[in-house]
Amino acid sequence: MEISELGEFGLIDRLTKGLEPVNASTIKGVGDDCAVLRNRDTDILVTTDLLLEGVHFDLTYVPLKHLGYKSAIVNFSDVYAMNGTPKQITVSLGISKRFTVEHIEELFAGMRLACQLYGVDLVGGDTTSSRQGLVISITCIGEAPADKIVSRSGAKDTDLICVSGDLGAAYMGLQLLEREKVASAGQKDFVPKFQGKEYLVERQLKPEARRDIIEELDKAGILPTSMMDISDGLSSELLHICKQSDTGCRIYEDRIPIDYQTAIMAEELGMNLVTAALNGGEDYELLFTVPLHCHESIEKVPGVKVIGHITKPSLGCAMITRDGTEIPLRAQGWNPLAAQPEG
Amino acid sequence: MEISELGEFGLIDRLTKGLEPVNASTIKGVGDDCAVLRNRDTDILVTTDLLLEGVHFDLTYVPLKHLGYKSAIVNFSDVYAMNGTPKQITVSLGISKRFTVEHIEELFAGMRLACQLYGVDLVGGDTTSSRQGLVISITCIGEAPADKIVSRSGAKDTDLICVSGDLGAAYMGLQLLEREKVASAGQKDFVPKFQGKEYLVERQLKPEARRDIIEELDKAGILPTSMMDISDGLSSELLHICKQSDTGCRIYEDRIPIDYQTAIMAEELGMNLVTAALNGGEDYELLFTVPLHCHESIEKVPGVKVIGHITKPSLGCAMITRDGTEIPLRAQGWNPLAAQPEG
């Protein structure tokens, strides 16, 4: 059977079917942003990401330092998405011959900067040669009090659906970078046109993990009922939460937070803005649900917007457009196992 | 600067220079078989390995199930090498288009079998497409009581140097598999000649981690002063222990444990047997030191052999040959960052 028939999540479901933990410390395995291991009253969170050159990044326009920074951030984001604090990372690198020591130092400088800013220790890894391109595998270990862990499966009917920041900008940044890459082909001294679109480029190349939101929620005394980070697109992530919580949802098109640079870029490229915001990945914003009674307190948390509510499962998952039409949500997010070149 | 000028350990030293832990839970970072994270009186051990097709394995003769088994085992081995117990793994895969779902299920079957036999839970990972070949990144999390952790840096003058099992067989198995691969080229229905050499093939394709030795040492009331697993060759690993413990060492050629199949294969290939035992990697045996007063009790532990002793650092690291000559130990083990094809 072709792997593309199953897709990433189908393959994972199939491979991990019937896995039952044998260790008392294994609280949660496959299926959330992190695995959860219990050690007395503290939970250890573990998450890992594999980034391959040519699949996840293009070194034509991604500076190595930014790549290092982003590789670390995407893992921190998974730990925050469980309401934890990232504490350690291990970094494994596969390095092909075209990279020098200085290149790898640049990459590491980005990782070390991310670690420094987020208070994370780099504690180990593996370094080897690669025949084709750069391979980056990072595992992040985090901590959280056992009673504060937030998984994907706790959303309840009438809960409010919230997102932090704005959506679609990282995707538009990628489109912009790709456009300028094409325009630059064969030209010496090419100057890419990023003016007025700096935010999009930054969102794509140097995303941040929303530690601030986790801290603000804690300060406001709000413990989300479910949470995850938006790496594959709002639509795909919301379907994960609803599936794992056995609920439906309604979100409102006019509530989805979008930056004006994202809107201008969509216009320029003739793309549907809402599609980009729903399905564009790599924003690393937090998607979470809170009980209805938190309505007033959540409105006061800076950088958070309520975009809809959780429903009974029978109602399915849908978006209400500006003209009142209900359209079903589909997972059109980035599928890393579909439509890749021959290898 | 070319990365091959520095080698793996030189590069790691350079990249991790000046890294100071900021989290109280980070007890030990880069530089041992595992990182050590403290959680009250239990230590969490973390280790990770990156395996790339064409660099670490050749699917012409490595069955996917064996590959999955071995990928898990090499990580368990790192945890045992710190005197810990492996508890959880995460598995990240980069999969190119030529693999079907059934292929990946075979690979996973091997990992799951290893997990089952060693009591380890598979708790997460990442799955993505790869443009070139199979990428396997495994992170293993283990546990140990804080006062039982054995690092590389605790060897003391007069300590006895011990190894488990026998050495060089996995390397000879690789030579045999490579020879049969060449012999099979272009032939249909080729039957490889493994008769009388099954042990070598098994050591290469299906190594085990020495949980039994860890258990026997514990039963005998022996806590090693230093320990690591032999993945890059005895010579290279012993130099690591001596460097990190600031000691020298003497080992005796006639004490190095070698299986008769290894000896026969070396003879057939016209290779120096002791060189193979000193520098051949992937045996995943344990190399450790114990205080001199454990002399009698260590001799009684099945599968363990005393091969020499630790000295003052000024004496350097050397092997005494059968004819009494002292030859300095050199790290000729497998260097994954030297002499790789262009990429």
XYZ file of C-alpha atoms in Angstrom:
686
model
C 0.000 0.000 0.000
C 1.270 3.470 -0.859
C 1.976 5.539 2.234
C 0.263 8.552 0.656
C -3.011 6.599 0.749
C -2.896 6.638 4.545
C -1.246 10.009 5.128
C 0.831 10.850 8.189
C -1.870 10.349 10.798
C -3.266 7.209 9.185
C 0.199 5.672 9.086
C 0.864 6.588 12.723
C -2.501 5.120 13.768
C -1.671 1.910 11.975
C 1.871 1.606 13.316
C 0.961 2.328 16.911
C -2.243 0.274 17.089
C -2.473 -1.803 20.253
C 0.528 -0.199 21.935
C -0.105 -0.496 25.667
C 2.329 1.135 28.115
C 4.117 -1.293 30.438
C 5.867 1.284 32.632
C 4.059 3.027 35.460
C 5.806 6.271 34.506
C 4.247 6.296 31.013
C 1.101 8.411 31.397
C 0.487 9.350 27.771
C 2.043 7.990 24.605
C 1.472 8.746 20.921
C -1.278 11.200 19.944
C -0.665 14.590 21.531
C 1.891 17.390 21.259
C 4.091 15.558 23.768
C 4.350 12.241 25.524
C 3.794 12.517 29.291
C 5.931 10.642 31.814
C 5.119 10.888 35.493
C 7.665 11.229 38.226
C 5.861 11.709 41.540
C 3.844 14.909 41.153
C 5.870 16.345 38.271
C 5.212 15.294 34.709
C 7.973 15.046 32.155
C 6.923 16.067 28.644
C 8.742 14.708 25.608
C 8.364 15.881 22.012
C 10.455 15.401 18.909
C 10.677 16.838 15.391
C 12.525 15.684 12.303
C 13.444 18.334 9.727
C 14.856 17.363 6.336
C 16.434 19.658 3.784
C 14.352 19.864 0.628
C 11.223 18.769 2.493
C 10.992 21.147 5.457
C 13.409 23.892 4.538
C 15.145 25.419 1.543
C 18.603 26.781 2.291
C 18.376 29.067 -0.748
C 16.501 31.554 1.392
C 16.635 30.197 4.937
C 19.736 31.445 6.795
C 21.274 28.659 8.912
C 21.019 30.671 12.117
C 17.302 31.199 11.561
C 16.899 27.522 10.774
C 18.578 26.577 14.033
C 16.402 29.011 15.947
C 13.201 27.769 14.342
C 14.106 24.071 14.801
C 14.368 24.651 18.530
C 11.282 26.890 18.743
C 8.937 24.394 17.078
C 9.800 21.897 19.825
C 9.390 24.430 22.633
C 6.005 25.245 21.113
C 4.883 21.620 21.523
C 5.762 21.717 25.220
C 3.923 25.014 25.815
C 0.973 23.464 23.949
C 0.664 20.981 26.840
C 0.909 23.864 29.339
C 4.457 22.807 30.268
C 7.843 24.504 30.367
C 10.610 23.316 28.008
C 13.760 22.470 29.975
C 16.181 20.478 27.814
C 16.774 19.585 24.167
C 18.900 17.030 22.382
C 20.033 17.865 18.855
C 20.947 15.260 16.244
C 22.456 16.412 12.969
C 23.148 14.646 9.694
C 25.596 16.825 7.769
C 26.546 16.498 4.116
C 29.972 17.397 2.760
C 29.064 20.830 1.449
C 28.735 22.149 5.010
C 31.751 23.580 6.787
C 32.349 23.861 10.513
C 31.353 27.534 10.279
C 28.009 26.590 8.702
C 27.212 24.217 11.535
C 28.305 26.826 14.060
C 25.788 29.234 12.506
C 23.051 26.632 12.801
C 24.023 25.959 16.414
C 24.195 29.674 17.200
C 20.503 29.903 16.315
C 19.655 26.913 18.498
C 21.703 28.277 21.373
C 20.040 31.676 21.089
C 16.604 30.063 21.229
C 17.708 28.006 24.249
C 19.045 31.094 25.969
C 15.910 33.158 25.417
C 13.586 30.368 26.551
C 15.750 29.059 29.416
C 16.380 25.646 27.882
C 19.519 23.473 28.197
C 21.058 21.691 25.232
C 22.017 18.376 26.815
C 23.073 15.986 24.077
C 22.551 14.591 20.632
C 24.226 12.765 17.810
C 26.278 14.060 14.907
C 26.888 12.129 11.733
C 27.442 12.559 8.030
C 24.600 12.569 5.561
C 24.755 11.719 1.873
C 22.126 14.207 0.868
C 21.524 17.476 2.606
C 21.017 18.488 6.170
C 19.023 16.399 8.646
C 17.945 17.947 11.969
C 16.251 15.918 14.682
C 15.462 17.660 17.951
C 13.878 16.185 21.051
C 12.649 18.511 23.769
C 11.987 17.575 27.376
C 9.720 19.746 29.465
C 8.111 19.750 32.873
C 4.705 20.559 34.279
C 2.900 19.941 37.546
C 0.840 16.791 36.985
C -2.442 18.644 37.606
C -1.680 21.389 35.058
C -1.061 19.296 31.920
C -3.468 20.218 29.117
C -4.036 17.608 26.414
C -5.997 17.644 23.165
C -8.808 15.538 24.490
C -10.427 17.680 27.176
C -12.697 20.009 25.154
C -16.370 19.994 26.263
C -19.624 21.138 24.689
C -20.083 24.960 25.045
C -16.336 25.573 25.683
C -14.997 28.671 23.953
C -12.431 28.138 21.170
C -9.508 30.580 21.385
C -6.406 31.312 19.327
C -3.402 33.467 20.094
C -1.804 35.971 17.691
C -2.810 35.878 14.059
C -2.935 33.174 11.410
C -1.733 32.635 7.854
C 1.266 34.996 8.005
C 3.925 32.247 8.077
C 2.316 30.628 5.048
C 2.223 33.946 3.189
C 5.846 34.501 4.168
C 6.698 31.192 2.537
C 4.848 32.188 -0.653
C 6.747 35.480 -0.703
C 10.123 33.791 -0.204
C 9.342 31.269 -2.933
C 8.287 34.068 -5.307
C 11.490 35.998 -4.719
C 13.527 32.813 -5.123
C 12.017 32.279 -8.574
C 12.547 35.957 -9.452
C 16.181 35.782 -8.364
C 17.045 32.780 -10.530
C 20.178 33.425 -12.560
C 20.492 37.034 -11.366
C 23.520 38.379 -9.613
C 23.080 41.006 -6.888
C 19.368 40.321 -6.759
C 17.571 42.292 -4.056
C 14.377 40.572 -2.906
C 11.267 42.736 -2.499
C 10.308 42.374 1.128
C 9.393 45.986 1.846
C 6.136 46.324 3.742
C 6.085 42.551 4.156
C 8.761 42.158 6.813
C 6.268 40.658 9.239
C 5.474 37.789 6.856
C 9.156 36.969 6.323
C 9.786 37.044 10.051
C 6.830 34.799 10.806
C 8.164 32.219 8.353
C 11.856 32.420 9.197
C 11.868 33.277 12.875
C 8.709 32.167 14.640
C 8.370 32.372 18.412
C 6.754 29.934 20.818
C 3.916 31.460 22.854
C 5.371 31.196 26.331
C 3.831 34.602 27.030
C 0.310 33.280 26.464
C 0.902 30.326 28.805
C 2.108 32.768 31.450
C -0.827 35.139 30.902
C -3.356 32.321 31.184
C -1.734 31.172 34.401
C -1.774 34.714 35.765
C -5.475 35.015 34.869
C -6.179 31.712 36.650
C -7.446 30.083 33.451
C -6.612 26.420 32.829
C -7.611 25.504 29.243
C -9.666 22.332 28.819
C -7.708 21.386 25.688
C -4.795 22.904 23.806
C -2.392 22.373 20.919
C -0.096 24.489 18.818
C -0.957 25.405 15.244
C 1.733 23.883 13.077
C -0.350 22.312 10.292
C -3.121 24.930 10.094
C -6.112 25.915 12.254
C -8.555 23.667 10.432
C -6.450 20.515 10.785
C -5.614 21.197 14.454
C -9.197 21.979 15.417
C -10.296 18.692 13.856
C -7.675 16.918 16.018
C -9.062 18.502 19.182
C -12.659 17.692 18.234
C -11.809 14.107 17.266
C -9.823 13.457 20.428
C -12.381 15.205 22.637
C -15.337 13.611 20.799
C -17.009 16.943 20.097
C -18.037 19.150 17.215
C -17.300 22.874 16.779
C -18.381 26.113 15.201
C -15.941 28.876 14.369
C -16.733 32.234 12.785
C -14.915 33.487 9.701
C -15.069 37.102 10.877
C -13.421 36.184 14.197
C -10.268 34.603 12.702
C -7.352 36.930 13.489
C -5.426 37.958 10.375
C -2.667 40.552 10.047
C -3.080 43.235 7.366
C 0.198 42.207 5.685
C -1.222 38.699 5.300
C -4.340 40.157 3.700
C -2.358 42.349 1.279
C -0.149 39.426 0.249
C -3.161 37.152 -0.352
C -4.661 39.898 -2.523
C -1.407 40.240 -4.504
C -1.212 36.509 -5.097
C -4.911 36.135 -5.840
C -5.298 33.627 -3.011
C -8.297 33.184 -0.752
C -7.342 34.848 2.520
C -9.481 32.689 4.791
C -8.230 29.484 3.165
C -4.689 30.635 3.910
C -5.562 31.423 7.523
C -7.395 28.103 7.983
C -4.867 25.869 6.257
C -1.553 27.680 6.220
C 0.775 26.067 8.720
C 3.774 27.043 10.820
C 2.185 29.905 12.738
C 3.005 28.179 16.052
C 0.159 30.026 17.718
C -1.832 28.284 20.443
C -5.299 26.902 19.818
C -7.166 26.132 23.027
C -10.560 25.814 24.624
C -11.764 27.290 27.915
C -15.016 26.767 29.840
C -17.833 29.184 28.941
C -17.694 30.795 32.398
C -14.193 32.111 31.540
C -15.767 34.340 28.882
C -15.012 37.623 30.600
C -11.551 36.744 31.903
C -10.344 35.314 28.570
C -11.389 38.482 26.729
C -8.935 40.376 28.934
C -5.913 38.196 28.089
C -3.798 40.163 25.600
C -3.180 38.497 22.253
C -6.017 35.978 22.574
C -9.195 35.905 20.511
C -12.331 33.795 20.925
C -13.199 32.433 17.477
C -16.058 30.042 18.218
C -17.298 27.310 20.497
C -17.303 23.555 21.004
C -20.536 21.685 20.248
C -21.950 18.202 20.658
C -20.239 15.733 18.300
C -23.400 15.208 16.233
C -23.183 18.790 14.938
C -19.826 18.160 13.224
C -17.104 20.737 12.670
C -17.879 23.809 10.638
C -17.081 27.456 9.983
C -19.811 30.085 9.720
C -18.889 32.466 6.887
C -19.536 36.211 6.915
C -22.789 35.671 4.993
C -23.992 33.056 7.496
C -23.269 29.941 5.428
C -21.994 26.876 7.301
C -19.080 25.145 5.599
C -17.545 21.944 6.968
C -13.933 22.151 8.168
C -11.479 19.972 6.266
C -7.895 19.098 7.110
C -6.129 20.611 4.132
C -3.048 21.373 6.187
C 0.395 20.367 5.082
C 0.675 16.599 4.787
C 4.331 15.688 4.862
C 3.670 12.208 3.490
C 1.675 13.215 0.432
C 2.934 14.344 -2.939
C 6.675 14.353 -2.401
C 9.195 13.911 -5.170
C 10.666 10.493 -5.923
C 13.524 9.431 -3.638
C 37.070 24.637 7.835
C 36.258 21.125 6.637
C 34.267 19.181 9.227
C 36.463 16.115 8.640
C 39.414 18.096 10.050
C 37.680 18.215 13.434
C 35.937 14.836 13.381
C 32.731 14.086 15.273
C 34.046 14.709 18.774
C 36.031 17.801 17.800
C 32.948 19.296 16.187
C 30.783 18.512 19.202
C 33.388 20.045 21.540
C 33.415 23.176 19.447
C 29.661 23.503 19.134
C 28.960 22.922 22.803
C 31.785 24.988 24.257
C 30.655 27.184 27.139
C 27.206 25.633 27.416
C 26.182 26.063 31.059
C 22.932 24.512 32.288
C 20.338 26.996 33.528
C 17.804 24.488 34.848
C 18.196 22.867 38.241
C 17.000 19.584 36.749
C 19.909 19.431 34.269
C 22.565 17.359 36.036
C 24.662 16.302 33.059
C 24.635 17.528 29.476
C 26.717 16.655 26.430
C 29.586 14.184 26.808
C 28.343 10.849 28.122
C 26.130 8.032 26.878
C 23.083 9.919 28.148
C 22.121 13.296 29.494
C 21.009 13.174 33.141
C 18.002 15.116 34.428
C 17.177 15.025 38.121
C 13.719 14.757 39.510
C 13.936 14.401 43.285
C 15.921 11.195 43.914
C 15.282 9.647 40.504
C 17.398 10.590 37.529
C 15.998 10.721 34.028
C 18.431 9.583 31.336
C 18.090 10.818 27.767
C 19.947 9.518 24.730
C 19.385 9.861 21.011
C 20.683 8.301 17.786
C 20.320 9.322 14.168
C 20.577 6.576 11.543
C 20.742 7.418 7.849
C 20.395 5.016 4.951
C 23.639 4.699 3.009
C 25.678 5.901 5.990
C 24.593 3.637 8.840
C 22.791 0.829 7.076
C 22.490 -0.820 3.683
C 19.039 -2.187 2.930
C 20.531 -4.586 0.366
C 21.302 -6.955 3.208
C 19.680 -5.481 6.303
C 16.069 -6.686 6.699
C 13.783 -3.852 7.848
C 12.631 -5.743 10.931
C 16.233 -6.246 12.039
C 16.956 -2.599 11.357
C 14.038 -1.554 13.555
C 15.185 -3.904 16.303
C 18.779 -2.684 16.175
C 17.793 1.026 16.064
C 15.957 0.575 19.342
C 18.637 -1.634 20.934
C 21.494 0.830 20.344
C 19.558 3.409 22.357
C 18.714 0.983 25.173
C 22.417 0.144 25.278
C 23.284 3.803 25.992
C 20.909 3.823 28.959
C 22.308 0.569 30.409
C 25.783 2.073 29.927
C 24.843 4.658 32.581
C 23.522 1.875 34.836
C 19.941 2.923 34.121
C 16.808 1.198 32.823
C 15.312 2.286 29.471
C 11.625 3.161 29.864
C 10.370 5.058 26.817
C 11.386 5.829 23.229
C 10.251 8.288 20.612
C 10.724 7.329 16.972
C 11.035 9.819 14.125
C 11.055 8.540 10.556
C 11.857 10.175 7.230
C 10.427 7.916 4.523
C 11.144 8.097 0.808
C 8.633 7.121 -1.848
C 9.981 3.647 -2.516
C 8.741 2.458 0.893
C 5.246 1.064 1.250
C 3.120 0.928 4.385
C 4.090 -2.750 4.731
C 7.793 -1.833 4.715
C 7.330 0.646 7.527
C 5.241 -1.881 9.424
C 8.161 -4.344 9.196
C 10.528 -1.694 10.537
C 8.115 -0.907 13.366
C 7.595 -4.593 14.130
C 11.314 -4.811 14.923
C 11.159 -1.731 17.154
C 8.071 -3.009 18.915
C 9.682 -6.413 19.487
C 12.749 -4.756 21.029
C 10.464 -2.608 23.205
C 8.499 -5.646 24.305
C 11.573 -7.698 25.229
C 13.200 -4.827 27.131
C 10.031 -3.459 28.758
C 10.124 -0.108 26.978
C 7.175 2.045 25.846
C 7.054 3.703 22.447
C 5.531 7.086 23.329
C 5.762 9.348 20.321
C 7.706 10.615 17.368
C 7.414 12.340 14.044
C 6.795 10.924 10.593
C 7.599 12.733 7.402
C 8.696 12.167 3.827
C 12.335 12.088 2.817
C 13.806 12.824 -0.587
C 16.656 10.395 -0.190
C 16.329 7.121 1.630
C 15.243 6.229 5.104
C 16.000 8.422 8.124
C 15.547 6.998 11.637
C 15.931 9.146 14.737
C 15.242 7.519 18.090
C 15.361 9.131 21.511
C 15.307 6.915 24.581
C 14.374 7.992 28.094
C 15.521 5.898 31.030
C 15.526 6.037 34.793
C 18.007 5.299 37.553
C 18.257 6.066 41.262
C 20.384 9.230 41.513
C 23.077 7.420 43.529
C 23.438 4.576 41.012
C 24.248 6.556 37.840
C 27.615 5.557 36.369
C 29.285 8.079 34.068
C 32.448 7.951 31.964
C 34.440 10.120 34.288
C 34.758 8.094 37.494
C 37.671 5.731 36.717
C 40.521 5.835 39.275
C 44.134 4.670 39.291
C 44.370 0.881 39.935
C 40.717 0.231 38.947
C 40.205 -2.937 36.909
C 39.076 -2.544 33.299
C 36.332 -5.003 32.333
C 34.391 -5.844 29.186
C 31.333 -8.014 28.683
C 30.920 -10.633 25.942
C 33.368 -10.639 23.060
C 34.610 -8.032 20.619
C 35.052 -7.640 16.868
C 32.265 -10.009 15.818
C 29.848 -7.307 14.645
C 32.593 -5.773 12.519
C 33.453 -9.161 11.000
C 29.753 -9.723 10.364
C 29.704 -6.480 8.393
C 32.737 -7.573 6.346
C 31.021 -10.878 5.614
C 27.765 -9.211 4.558
C 29.658 -6.766 2.320
C 31.604 -9.660 0.744
C 28.436 -11.587 -0.034
C 26.788 -8.449 -1.382
C 29.628 -8.024 -3.873
C 29.516 -11.734 -4.736
C 25.773 -11.593 -5.346
C 25.923 -8.665 -7.781
C 23.960 -9.398 -10.916
C 23.153 -12.976 -9.870
C 19.661 -14.302 -9.542
C 18.883 -16.835 -6.784
C 22.182 -16.091 -5.090
C 22.644 -17.954 -1.799
C 25.046 -16.134 0.551
C 27.678 -18.277 2.312
C 26.990 -17.747 6.021
C 27.496 -21.347 7.196
C 29.632 -21.565 10.318
C 29.512 -17.755 10.563
C 25.956 -17.302 11.809
C 27.172 -15.683 15.011
C 28.931 -12.894 13.081
C 25.828 -12.142 11.007
C 23.658 -12.107 14.108
C 26.048 -9.785 15.960
C 25.877 -7.316 13.070
C 22.174 -7.535 12.267
C 20.587 -8.253 15.621
C 22.706 -7.018 18.521
C 21.397 -7.105 22.081
C 21.843 -4.555 24.861
C 23.534 -5.977 27.980
C 20.732 -5.600 30.490
C 21.825 -8.980 31.902
C 25.263 -7.630 32.848
C 23.742 -4.609 34.602
C 21.520 -6.969 36.566
C 24.398 -9.341 37.414
C 26.581 -6.468 38.636
C 23.747 -5.219 40.811
C 23.195 -8.727 42.198
C 26.915 -9.004 42.975
C 26.809 -5.657 44.766
C 29.324 -4.098 42.338
C 28.854 -0.464 41.291
C 31.282 0.329 38.438
C 33.335 3.513 38.819
C 32.911 4.314 35.108
C 31.083 2.692 32.224
C 30.125 3.101 28.566
C 28.930 0.877 25.770
C 31.233 -0.153 22.942
C 29.719 1.256 19.779
C 32.807 2.753 18.083
C 35.395 0.149 19.189
C 37.173 -0.715 22.451
C 40.175 1.504 21.768
C 38.147 4.630 21.074
C 35.813 4.078 24.052
C 38.643 3.372 26.478
C 40.313 6.610 25.420
C 37.039 8.427 26.187
C 36.933 6.976 29.704
C 40.603 7.804 30.348
C 40.256 11.332 28.981
C 37.108 12.075 30.966
C 38.489 10.431 34.125
C 41.939 12.004 33.664
C 43.740 8.657 33.857
C 45.892 6.349 31.771
C 45.373 2.626 31.215
C 47.026 -0.674 30.359
C 45.141 -3.484 28.670
C 46.516 -6.888 27.699
C 46.191 -8.274 24.193
C 45.795 -11.835 25.439
C 42.900 -10.821 27.712
C 40.707 -9.340 24.970
C 37.708 -11.650 24.515
C 37.279 -12.819 20.920
C 34.924 -15.464 19.550
C 36.437 -18.238 17.398
C 34.174 -17.298 14.444
C 35.632 -13.782 14.572
C 39.139 -15.277 14.508
C 38.366 -17.573 11.561
C 36.819 -14.713 9.571
C 39.811 -12.435 10.231
C 42.083 -15.255 9.005
C 39.982 -15.690 5.844
C 40.065 -11.980 5.081
C 43.744 -11.610 5.955
C 42.898 -8.990 8.582
C 44.655 -8.421 11.891
C 42.396 -9.969 14.510
C 43.378 -7.713 17.400
C 42.954 -4.589 15.275
C 39.430 -5.766 14.474
C 38.681 -6.416 18.164
C 40.150 -3.050 19.223
C 38.612 -0.910 16.514
C 35.618 -2.759 15.127
C 32.447 -1.071 16.322
C 28.827 -1.993 16.964
C 29.423 -4.771 19.496
C 27.273 -2.925 22.085
C 29.132 -4.694 24.876
C 29.788 -2.832 28.124
C 33.204 -1.433 28.989
C 33.526 -0.527 32.668
C 35.926 -0.122 35.541
C 35.603 -1.460 39.086
C 37.733 -0.824 42.189
C 40.651 -3.224 42.661
C 39.044 -4.716 45.770
C 36.243 -6.108 43.578
C 38.789 -8.401 41.922
C 37.346 -11.648 43.258
C 33.675 -10.761 42.938
C 34.000 -9.467 39.357
C 35.706 -12.678 38.238
C 32.546 -14.530 39.265
C 30.173 -12.419 37.144
C 29.306 -14.497 34.091
C 30.203 -12.976 30.721
C 32.633 -10.395 32.129
C 36.390 -10.372 31.613
C 39.071 -8.200 33.255
C 41.327 -6.961 30.441
C 43.609 -4.504 32.240
C 43.771 -1.677 34.733
C 43.579 2.088 35.054
C 46.856 3.980 35.660
C 47.991 7.486 36.517
C 47.431 9.849 33.561
C 51.183 10.326 33.015
C 51.500 6.705 31.884
C 49.206 7.232 28.888
C 46.954 4.619 27.320
C 48.520 1.459 25.936
C 48.058 -2.202 25.141
C 50.640 -4.824 26.160
C 50.975 -7.316 23.314
C 51.546 -11.054 23.737
C 55.300 -10.537 23.370
C 55.363 -7.811 26.045
C 55.594 -4.792 23.742
C 53.664 -1.671 24.780
C 51.755 -0.050 21.943
C 49.793 3.190 22.400
C 46.007 2.988 21.955
C 44.606 5.033 19.114
C 41.041 5.912 18.298
C 40.678 4.280 14.915
C 37.027 3.527 15.490
C 34.402 4.449 12.994
C 34.293 8.203 12.459
C 30.943 9.086 10.957
C 32.167 12.509 9.850
C 35.261 11.399 7.941
C 35.558 10.048 4.429
C 31.942 10.052 3.369
C 30.826 10.374 -0.233
C 29.897 13.754 -1.640
C 26.379 14.959 -0.827
